[in-house]
Amino acid sequence: MLERSANSHLDHLIDLTKGGINRQIFVDPDLYKQELKTIFAKCWLFLGHESMLPKPNDFFTAYMGEDPVIVTRTGDGKIHCFLNMCRHRGNRVCRGDRGSARQFTCPFHGWSFRNDGALTSVPGYKEVYLEKLDLDQHGLVPVAQLDIYKGLIFATFDKHAPPLLEYLGDMAWYLDMAFDRREGGVEFLPGTHKWQIKCNWKFPVDNFIGDSYHGPVSHGSAWQSGFEGMPRRKSGYGYEGFQVCPGGGHGLGVRWAMNVDQIYEMALPEFLQYEKERVPETHDRLGDLRGMHMSPMHASIFPNMSLLWQAGAVRVWHPRGPTLTEAWSWCFVDKKAPPDHRKMVRVHELQRHGTTGTWEQDDVDNWVQSTHGAKGYVAQQFVQNLSMGLEDEIDNPQSIHPDIRGRLGKFQSEINQRGFYDQWLKRMKADTSPVILGSNAEI
Amino acid sequence: MNNFSPDCQSDTANSELVTWFSVQQFYAREAHLLDDLKFRKWIDLFADEAFYWMPIVSNRIGRDVGKEVGELNDLAHYEEDKLSLSNRVKRLETGMAWAETPPGKTRHMISNIVVSPGDADNQVKVVSAFLIWRSSLEVDQEIFAGKRLDTLRRDDETGWKILTRKIVIDHATLTQKSLGIFI
């Protein structure tokens, strides 16, 4: 039982020594408001991939928390990100999901913004504003920082946030296993699955960061009916794998191959030929640990990005209130992959994950039910259990392999979920200062 | 063709009506199979070489208006052959498809059916509209809308077989928990 009072301190929400989480964090509107400020307005958030802006003047729209943004590539090739909000009455200036545009004109009064954010035209500028409106001060609100890692575009509204690479820490090094395994990296296929799930945004992040425990039950139906995933489950020396907790609230799960042959044994038959083409190149690029031993499966990057390596799925879980989440899902392939392999990855991905996914549909119901269960007053008096693996964290990860970075748990361990909620609590507690935007506006 | 020949005109109109009626009945029977959870029988309505595809629909502006429906080779909602469709049915039969335990209650409404000649004598092209109601568990209620573009081939046993089906769904961001329904 957890002591609870109206003014309980945030510390009481997360007990990492026992692995107990107060269920209020999944439904409380005040905590949610604070998340929008201290997490979503301050963290680096994933927007999309460079390949989604192949040509100058291409754009796509995205969200940072509940704030709509436009991501543009200007004529000079540079990538920008702005709040999708007219500085006059706050209308969205871009209603498209993606496409090509040199400027965005607000449908309300016709203020017009260039794709570098500059306010270039105001109807009645002379006649009604008497040329007194300062156009320079009314451009689209830019993010404070934007950076790209291996083609992945991230941004933050916090001017004082550490650089992206520092924020990702050792997770960036592990991400190379997905985005830098072949020359040229990856590209995202056109098309985004977008759908709304009646769950708190943290449940899917929790699921992707380290829940290797749910597979046999949640996904039993998919495995039994021709929708097996990769790496395939094998028993014996090696294979089982680890949960890797590199810090920063990020985490990933990997299966373990003692040698290259074991990688091939974990491949689905239709992917084997491509694996034989790819593995030697990946091994050359990334070395023994990242290029051979680790067969990565699932990951989350704090706060709301997730990843499935072999299926080529990247996710963002946009918060839409404490009990509603909007999932955006893409499919990526190696740039060097031939057309038949691209098709295989695409079909493999969409038949398992996303809107019609035979795996995902059952996941979605779990998250909805967990959120639903957290609403009751009595239910909130009992903590959510995240104790798996508390007693058997691997003491010296370098004894497994000298290159390993971060903490290590067994393959079925909730070490990564605890790392995520630890970071969540730190962010929620530490940060009461206003977010400083690039334009010196304060929120 | 002599436009003044009443026989010719009535013959043409009559054969079109017969075809239309046959397609309409085929769709009604198909809808009932889906709503009655008779998925194996539904699979039998597809040709062995069937292609079942639901592209993603997005919002477009300016010069990109008209490009809302995704293309082949883009990520799609459904991209299936008869085997993967029947594997999806197999999943529902395992008793472990938790999202459909208990099964959602659906009602498929198929209307606005327009039949055109196909590429072969025994084929037709059909465009139709759908509105599907789904209710799950206690109070989850969802509506799916869109259109289907089918190529059908005459079949002695089932009346028609579905050769290709392209489903254009009228949702960009789905407000439904999943697309765990067949359309």
Tab-separated table of C-alpha atoms in Angstrom, chain A residues 195-200 203-204 207-208 214 217-219 221 317 354-355 357-374, chain B residues 91-92 96-104 134-138 140 142 176-180:
chain	number	residue	atom	x	y	z
A	195	TRP	CA	-3.835	6.643	-34.967
A	196	GLN	CA	-5.163	7.481	-31.526
A	197	ILE	CA	-5.039	5.111	-28.589
A	198	LYS	CA	-6.941	5.670	-25.351
A	199	CYS	CA	-3.875	5.163	-23.201
A	200	ASN	CA	-1.288	7.222	-21.338
A	203	PHE	CA	2.657	2.770	-21.485
A	204	PRO	CA	3.854	2.248	-25.077
A	207	ASN	CA	6.493	-1.505	-23.551
A	208	PHE	CA	9.097	-0.752	-26.225
A	214	HIS	CA	4.940	-9.839	-22.680
A	217	VAL	CA	1.342	-14.152	-24.045
A	218	SER	CA	0.466	-10.893	-25.808
A	219	HIS	CA	1.763	-12.000	-29.190
A	221	SER	CA	-1.667	-15.439	-31.587
A	317	TRP	CA	3.914	8.557	-29.064
A	354	GLY	CA	1.038	-0.243	-36.938
A	355	THR	CA	-2.677	0.189	-37.590
A	357	GLY	CA	-0.461	-5.020	-37.123
A	358	THR	CA	-1.158	-8.522	-35.848
A	359	TRP	CA	1.199	-7.800	-32.934
A	360	GLU	CA	0.322	-4.198	-32.345
A	361	GLN	CA	-3.445	-4.612	-32.077
A	362	ASP	CA	-2.959	-6.754	-29.004
A	363	ASP	CA	-0.383	-4.341	-27.531
A	364	VAL	CA	-2.782	-1.457	-27.964
A	365	ASP	CA	-5.460	-3.228	-25.967
A	366	ASN	CA	-2.987	-3.857	-23.140
A	367	TRP	CA	-2.082	-0.165	-22.899
A	368	VAL	CA	-5.731	0.881	-23.024
A	369	GLN	CA	-6.645	-1.578	-20.276
A	370	SER	CA	-3.678	-0.550	-18.083
A	371	THR	CA	-4.702	3.099	-18.406
A	372	HIS	CA	-8.340	2.267	-17.720
A	373	GLY	CA	-7.307	0.321	-14.646
A	374	ALA	CA	-5.367	3.283	-13.265
B	91	ARG	CA	-4.731	-15.452	-35.721
B	92	LEU	CA	-8.340	-14.729	-34.800
B	96	MET	CA	-5.257	-15.546	-28.040
B	97	ALA	CA	-6.075	-12.554	-30.268
B	98	TRP	CA	-6.715	-10.409	-27.224
B	99	ALA	CA	-7.807	-7.284	-29.117
B	100	GLU	CA	-10.713	-9.343	-30.474
B	101	THR	CA	-11.473	-11.153	-27.217
B	102	PRO	CA	-14.415	-10.894	-27.021
B	103	PRO	CA	-14.874	-10.081	-30.719
B	104	GLY	CA	-15.920	-6.567	-31.677
B	134	ARG	CA	-17.706	-1.332	-34.632
B	135	SER	CA	-18.512	-1.594	-30.976
B	136	SER	CA	-16.066	-3.275	-28.588
B	137	LEU	CA	-16.245	-4.202	-24.929
B	138	GLU	CA	-18.376	-1.796	-22.924
B	140	ASP	CA	-15.993	1.690	-27.393
B	142	GLU	CA	-16.163	3.514	-33.855
B	176	GLN	CA	-10.002	4.102	-33.920
B	177	LYS	CA	-7.765	1.987	-31.686
B	178	SER	CA	-6.759	-0.117	-34.675
B	179	LEU	CA	-7.781	-1.240	-38.132
B	180	GLY	CA	-8.420	-4.710	-36.793
